[in-house]
mmCIF file of C-alpha atoms in Angstrom:
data_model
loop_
_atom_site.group_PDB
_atom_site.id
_atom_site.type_symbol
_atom_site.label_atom_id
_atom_site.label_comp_id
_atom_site.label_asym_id
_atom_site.label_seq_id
_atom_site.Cartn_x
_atom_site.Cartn_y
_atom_site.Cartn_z
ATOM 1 C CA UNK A 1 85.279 113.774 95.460
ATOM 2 C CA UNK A 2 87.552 114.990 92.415
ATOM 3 C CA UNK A 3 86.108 114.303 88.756
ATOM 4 C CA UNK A 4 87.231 112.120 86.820
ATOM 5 C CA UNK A 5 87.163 113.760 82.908
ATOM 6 C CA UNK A 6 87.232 112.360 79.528
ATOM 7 C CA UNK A 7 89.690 114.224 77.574
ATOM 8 C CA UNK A 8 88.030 114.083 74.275
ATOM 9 C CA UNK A 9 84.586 114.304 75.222
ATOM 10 C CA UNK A 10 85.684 117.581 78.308
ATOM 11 C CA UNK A 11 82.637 114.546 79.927
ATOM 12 C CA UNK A 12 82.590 113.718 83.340
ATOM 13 C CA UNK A 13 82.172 110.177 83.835
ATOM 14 C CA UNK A 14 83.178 109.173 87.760
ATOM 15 C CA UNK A 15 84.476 110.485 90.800
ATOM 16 C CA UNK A 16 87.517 110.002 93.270
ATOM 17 C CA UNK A 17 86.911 109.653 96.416
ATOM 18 C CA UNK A 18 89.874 111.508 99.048
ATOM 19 C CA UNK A 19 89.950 111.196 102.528
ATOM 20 C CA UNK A 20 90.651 114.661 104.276
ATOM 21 C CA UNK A 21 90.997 114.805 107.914
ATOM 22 C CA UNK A 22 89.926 118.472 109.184
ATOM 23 C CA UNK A 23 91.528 118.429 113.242
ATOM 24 C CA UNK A 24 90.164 120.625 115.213
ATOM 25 C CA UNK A 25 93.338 121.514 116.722
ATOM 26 C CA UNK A 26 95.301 120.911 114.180
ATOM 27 C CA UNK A 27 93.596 122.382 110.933
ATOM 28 C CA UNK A 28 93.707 120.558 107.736
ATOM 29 C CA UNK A 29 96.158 117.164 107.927
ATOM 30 C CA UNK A 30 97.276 115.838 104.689
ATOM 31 C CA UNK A 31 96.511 112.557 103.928
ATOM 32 C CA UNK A 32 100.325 111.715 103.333
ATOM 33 C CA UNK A 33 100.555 112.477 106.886
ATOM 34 C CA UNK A 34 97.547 110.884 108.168
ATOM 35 C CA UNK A 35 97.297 107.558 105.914
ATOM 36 C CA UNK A 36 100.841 106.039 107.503
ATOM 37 C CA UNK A 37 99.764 106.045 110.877
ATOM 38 C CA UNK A 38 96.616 104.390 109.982
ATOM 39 C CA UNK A 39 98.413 101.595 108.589
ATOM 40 C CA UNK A 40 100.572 101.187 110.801
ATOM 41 C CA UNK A 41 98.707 101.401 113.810
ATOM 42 C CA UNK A 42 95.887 99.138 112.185
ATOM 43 C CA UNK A 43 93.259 101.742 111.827
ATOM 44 C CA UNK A 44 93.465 101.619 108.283
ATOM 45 C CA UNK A 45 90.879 98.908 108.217
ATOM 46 C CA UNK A 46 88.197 100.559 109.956
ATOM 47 C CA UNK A 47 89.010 103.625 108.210
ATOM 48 C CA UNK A 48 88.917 101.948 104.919
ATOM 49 C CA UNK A 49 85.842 99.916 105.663
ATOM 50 C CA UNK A 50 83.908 103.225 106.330
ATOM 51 C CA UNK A 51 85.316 104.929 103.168
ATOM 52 C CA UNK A 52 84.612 102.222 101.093
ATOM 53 C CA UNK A 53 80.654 101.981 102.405
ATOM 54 C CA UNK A 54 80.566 105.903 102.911
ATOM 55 C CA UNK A 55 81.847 106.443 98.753
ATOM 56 C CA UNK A 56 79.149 103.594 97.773
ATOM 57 C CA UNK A 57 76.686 105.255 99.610
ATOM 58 C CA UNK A 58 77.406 108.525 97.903
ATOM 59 C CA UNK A 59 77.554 107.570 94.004
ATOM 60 C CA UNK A 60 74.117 105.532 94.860
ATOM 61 C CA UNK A 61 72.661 109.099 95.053
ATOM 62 C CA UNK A 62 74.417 110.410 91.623
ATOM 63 C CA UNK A 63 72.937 109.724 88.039
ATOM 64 C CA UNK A 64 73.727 106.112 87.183
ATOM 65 C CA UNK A 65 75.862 106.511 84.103
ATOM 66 C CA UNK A 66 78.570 108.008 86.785
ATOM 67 C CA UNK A 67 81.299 105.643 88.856
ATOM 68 C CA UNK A 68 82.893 106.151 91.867
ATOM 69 C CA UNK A 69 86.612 105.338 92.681
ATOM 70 C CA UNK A 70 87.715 104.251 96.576
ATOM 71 C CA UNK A 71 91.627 103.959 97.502
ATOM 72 C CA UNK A 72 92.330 100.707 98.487
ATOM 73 C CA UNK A 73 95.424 100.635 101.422
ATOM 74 C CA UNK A 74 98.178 97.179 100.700
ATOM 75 C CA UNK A 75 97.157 96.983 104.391
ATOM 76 C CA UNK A 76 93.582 96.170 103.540
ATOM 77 C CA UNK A 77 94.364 93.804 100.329
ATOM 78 C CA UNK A 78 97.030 91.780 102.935
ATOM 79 C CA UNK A 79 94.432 91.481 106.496
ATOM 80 C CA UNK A 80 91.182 91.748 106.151
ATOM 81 C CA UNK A 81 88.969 89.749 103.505
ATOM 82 C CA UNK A 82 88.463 92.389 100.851
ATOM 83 C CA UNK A 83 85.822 90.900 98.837
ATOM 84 C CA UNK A 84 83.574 90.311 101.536
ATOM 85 C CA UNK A 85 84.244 93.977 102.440
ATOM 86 C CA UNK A 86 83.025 95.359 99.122
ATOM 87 C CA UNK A 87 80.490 93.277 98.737
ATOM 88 C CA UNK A 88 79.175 94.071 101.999
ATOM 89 C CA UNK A 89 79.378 97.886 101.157
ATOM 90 C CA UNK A 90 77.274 97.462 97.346
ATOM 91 C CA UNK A 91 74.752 95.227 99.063
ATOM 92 C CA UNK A 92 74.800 98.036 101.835
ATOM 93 C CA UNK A 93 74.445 100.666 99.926
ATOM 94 C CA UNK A 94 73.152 99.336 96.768
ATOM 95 C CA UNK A 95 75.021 100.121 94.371
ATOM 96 C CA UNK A 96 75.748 98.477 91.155
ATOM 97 C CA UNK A 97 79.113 96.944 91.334
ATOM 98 C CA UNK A 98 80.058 98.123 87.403
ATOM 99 C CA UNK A 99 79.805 101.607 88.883
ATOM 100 C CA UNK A 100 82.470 100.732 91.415
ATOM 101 C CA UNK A 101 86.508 101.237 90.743
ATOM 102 C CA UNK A 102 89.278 99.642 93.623
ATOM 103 C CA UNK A 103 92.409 101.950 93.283
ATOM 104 C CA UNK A 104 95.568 99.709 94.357
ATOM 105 C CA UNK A 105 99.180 100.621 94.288
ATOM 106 C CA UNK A 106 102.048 98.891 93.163
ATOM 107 C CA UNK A 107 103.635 97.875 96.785
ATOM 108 C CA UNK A 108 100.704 95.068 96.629
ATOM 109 C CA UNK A 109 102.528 92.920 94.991
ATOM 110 C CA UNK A 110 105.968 93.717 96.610
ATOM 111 C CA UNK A 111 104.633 90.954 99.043
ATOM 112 C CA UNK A 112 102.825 89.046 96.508
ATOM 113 C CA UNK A 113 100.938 85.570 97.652
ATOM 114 C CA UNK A 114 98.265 83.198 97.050
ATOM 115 C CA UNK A 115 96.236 84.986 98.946
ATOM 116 C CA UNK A 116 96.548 88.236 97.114
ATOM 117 C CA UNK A 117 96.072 86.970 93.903
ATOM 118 C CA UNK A 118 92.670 85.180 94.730
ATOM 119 C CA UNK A 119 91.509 87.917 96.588
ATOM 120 C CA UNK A 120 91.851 90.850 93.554
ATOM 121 C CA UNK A 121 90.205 87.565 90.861
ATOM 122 C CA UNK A 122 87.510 87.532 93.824
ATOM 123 C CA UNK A 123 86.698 91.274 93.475
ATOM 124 C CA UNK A 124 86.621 91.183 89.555
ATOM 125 C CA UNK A 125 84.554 88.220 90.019
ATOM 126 C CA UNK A 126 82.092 90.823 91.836
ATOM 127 C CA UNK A 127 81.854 92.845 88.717
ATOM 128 C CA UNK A 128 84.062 95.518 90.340
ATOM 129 C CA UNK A 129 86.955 96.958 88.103
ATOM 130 C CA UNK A 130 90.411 97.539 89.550
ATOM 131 C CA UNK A 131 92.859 100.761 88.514
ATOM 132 C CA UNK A 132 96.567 100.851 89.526
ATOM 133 C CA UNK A 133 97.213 104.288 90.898
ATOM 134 C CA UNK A 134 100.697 106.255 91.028
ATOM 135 C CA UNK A 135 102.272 103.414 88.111
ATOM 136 C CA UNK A 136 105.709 103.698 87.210
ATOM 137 C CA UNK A 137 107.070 105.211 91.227
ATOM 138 C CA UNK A 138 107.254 102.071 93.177
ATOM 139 C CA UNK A 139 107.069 98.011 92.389
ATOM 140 C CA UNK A 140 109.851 97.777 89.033
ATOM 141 C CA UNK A 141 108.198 94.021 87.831
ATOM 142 C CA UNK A 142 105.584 94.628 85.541
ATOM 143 C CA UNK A 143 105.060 91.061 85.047
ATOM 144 C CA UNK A 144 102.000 91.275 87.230
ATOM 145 C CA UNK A 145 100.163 93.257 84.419
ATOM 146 C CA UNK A 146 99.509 89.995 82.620
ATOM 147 C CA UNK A 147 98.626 88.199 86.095
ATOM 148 C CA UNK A 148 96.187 90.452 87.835
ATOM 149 C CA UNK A 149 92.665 91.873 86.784
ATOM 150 C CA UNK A 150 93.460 95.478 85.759
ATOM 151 C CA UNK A 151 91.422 97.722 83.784
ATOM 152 C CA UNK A 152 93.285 100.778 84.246
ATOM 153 C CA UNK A 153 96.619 102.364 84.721
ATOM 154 C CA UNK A 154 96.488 106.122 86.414
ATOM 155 C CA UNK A 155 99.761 108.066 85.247
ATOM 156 C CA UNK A 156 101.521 109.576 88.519
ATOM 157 C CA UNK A 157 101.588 113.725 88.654
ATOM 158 C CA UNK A 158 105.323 113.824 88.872
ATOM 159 C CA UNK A 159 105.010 112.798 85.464
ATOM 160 C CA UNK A 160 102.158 114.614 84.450
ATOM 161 C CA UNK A 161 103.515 117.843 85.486
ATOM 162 C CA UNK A 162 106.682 117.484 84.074
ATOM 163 C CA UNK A 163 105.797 116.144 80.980
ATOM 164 C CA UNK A 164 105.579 119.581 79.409
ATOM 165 C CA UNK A 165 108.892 120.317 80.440
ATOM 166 C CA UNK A 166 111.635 117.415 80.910
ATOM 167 C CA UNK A 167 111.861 114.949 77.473
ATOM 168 C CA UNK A 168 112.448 111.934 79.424
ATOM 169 C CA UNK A 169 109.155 112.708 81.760
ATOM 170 C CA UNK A 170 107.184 112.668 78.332
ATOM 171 C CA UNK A 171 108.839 110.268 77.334
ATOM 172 C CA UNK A 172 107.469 107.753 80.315
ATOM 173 C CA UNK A 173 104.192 109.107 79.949
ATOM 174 C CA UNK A 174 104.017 108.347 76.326
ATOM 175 C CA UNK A 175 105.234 104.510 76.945
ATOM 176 C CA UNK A 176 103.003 104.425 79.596
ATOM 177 C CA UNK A 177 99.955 105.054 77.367
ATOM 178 C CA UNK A 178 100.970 102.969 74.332
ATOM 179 C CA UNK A 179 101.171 100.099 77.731
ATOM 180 C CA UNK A 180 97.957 100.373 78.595
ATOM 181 C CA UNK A 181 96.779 100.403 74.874
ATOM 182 C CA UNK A 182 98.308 97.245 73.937
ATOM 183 C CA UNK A 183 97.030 95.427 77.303
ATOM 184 C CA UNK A 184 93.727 96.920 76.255
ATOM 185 C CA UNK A 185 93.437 99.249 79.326
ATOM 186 C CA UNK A 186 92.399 102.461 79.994
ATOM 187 C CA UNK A 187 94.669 105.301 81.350
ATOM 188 C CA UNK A 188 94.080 108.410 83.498
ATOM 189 C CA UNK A 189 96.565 111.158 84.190
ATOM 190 C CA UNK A 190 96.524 112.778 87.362
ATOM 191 C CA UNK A 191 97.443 116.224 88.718
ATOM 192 C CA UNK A 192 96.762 118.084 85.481
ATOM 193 C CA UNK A 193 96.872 121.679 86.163
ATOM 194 C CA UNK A 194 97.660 123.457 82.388
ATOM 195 C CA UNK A 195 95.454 123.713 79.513
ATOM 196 C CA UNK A 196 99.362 122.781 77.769
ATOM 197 C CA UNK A 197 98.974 119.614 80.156
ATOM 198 C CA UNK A 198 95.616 118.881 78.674
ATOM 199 C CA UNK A 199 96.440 119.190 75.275
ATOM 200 C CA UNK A 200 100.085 116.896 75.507
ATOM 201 C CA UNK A 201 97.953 114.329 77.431
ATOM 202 C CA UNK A 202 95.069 114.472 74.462
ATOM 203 C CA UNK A 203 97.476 114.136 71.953
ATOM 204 C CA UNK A 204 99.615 111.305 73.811
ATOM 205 C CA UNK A 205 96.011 109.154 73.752
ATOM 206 C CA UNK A 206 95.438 109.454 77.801
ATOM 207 C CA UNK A 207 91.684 108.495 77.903
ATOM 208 C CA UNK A 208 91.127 110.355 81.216
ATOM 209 C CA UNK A 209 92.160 112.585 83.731
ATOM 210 C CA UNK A 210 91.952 114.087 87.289
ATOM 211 C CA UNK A 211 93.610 117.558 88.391
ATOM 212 C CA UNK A 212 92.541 121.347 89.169
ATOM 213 C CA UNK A 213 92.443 122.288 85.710
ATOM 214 C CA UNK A 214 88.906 120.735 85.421
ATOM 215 C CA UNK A 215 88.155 120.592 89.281
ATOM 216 C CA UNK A 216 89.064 120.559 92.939
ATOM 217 C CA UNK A 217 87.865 117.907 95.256
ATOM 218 C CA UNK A 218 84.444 118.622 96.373
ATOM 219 C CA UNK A 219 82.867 117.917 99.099
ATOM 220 C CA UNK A 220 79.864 115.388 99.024
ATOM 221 C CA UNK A 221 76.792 117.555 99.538
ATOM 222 C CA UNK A 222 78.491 120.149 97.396
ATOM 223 C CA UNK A 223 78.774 117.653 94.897
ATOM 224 C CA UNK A 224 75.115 116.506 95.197
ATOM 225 C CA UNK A 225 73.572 119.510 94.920
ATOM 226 C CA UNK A 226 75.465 120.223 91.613
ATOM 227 C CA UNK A 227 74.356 116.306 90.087
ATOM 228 C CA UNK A 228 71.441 117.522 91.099
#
């Protein structure tokens, strides 16, 4: 689980939860590696279904003024009946659904239907909220910010990192904030790794952020036994 931090308060207020896949043969497998084959091979689903009921399970154990965030595969949006899935995993696990955040990507809507559409309304409808992760690398339409549910765009760390560096990288990161301000949603900038990082991020008006400057994933007991 990696913190999620306010950047004006330095307050944590939720956690990420990464899959990490530890072979035994193998060593440590990124999930880059790992996550592909899963979706290809149809594995995904289980895998997600566990993650998603596994994270839930977790943050019902933290203080309740903390929320937990679960990667959501385009595989799992596309076959399987989502909603039903995460509403089987708060009722599981009992967590309150306000405390739960669906990270999607942009190649969701490459493929865009009916279907996907009702399904993401069906998980606000839950009480869920629903963060678009890596924006700005993949799907070029933004069109579907004013038709889907989103509460919060997450600033990819090819941006973040060179932000400090390239114009044009700040640049995107700026318009990317004054976005999300005008559509009334938040923002979180991941892979920040520089106190300089911090402090362009602060002053560009990011609301959040993930990276090793603040924290390294932990694992879950680790994490527990520091909430607690």
């Amino acid at each position: 689980f990696q913190p999620k931090v306010d950047l004006t308060k330095w307050q944590v207020l939720g956690f990420e939860a990464l899959l990490r896949w530890n072979h035994p043969e193998h060593g440590e497998i990124p999930p880059a590696e790992f996550i592909p084959v899963a979706e290809e091979t149809g594995l995904i689903l289980a895998i997600g279904e566990w993650a998603m009921i596994e994270a839930c399970m977790q943050a019902a154990r933290w203080p309740e003024a903390l929320h937990v965030a679960v990667n959501i595969s385009p595989v799992q949006v596309m076959a399987q009946n989502l909603p039903d899935a995460v509403r089987h995993a708060l009722q599981l696990s009992g967590l309150a659904p306000h405390r739960l955040e669906l990270e999607i990507t942009e190649s969701v809507f490459i493929n865009e239907n009916r279907s996907t559409v009702s399904r993401l309304h069906a998980l606000r409808r839950l009480g869920v909220a629903i963060a678009l992760d890596d924006f700005g690398t993949g799907y070029s339409s933004l069109a579907y910010l004013r038709r889907f549910p989103i509460d919060q765009l997450k600033v990819d760390r090819s941006f973040v990192q060179d932000a400090t560096v390239h114009p044009d990288s700040a640049a995107i990161v700026h318009s990317i904030i004054g976005l999300a301000r005008n559509l009334r949603m938040q923002t979180v900038a991941e892979g920040v790794e520089t106190e300089e990082q911090r402090a362009f991020l602060q002053a560009a008006g990011c609301d959040l952020m993930q990276g090793y400057l603040f924290s390294r994933p932990l694992p879950a007991q680790e994490l527990h036994d520091k909430l607690m």
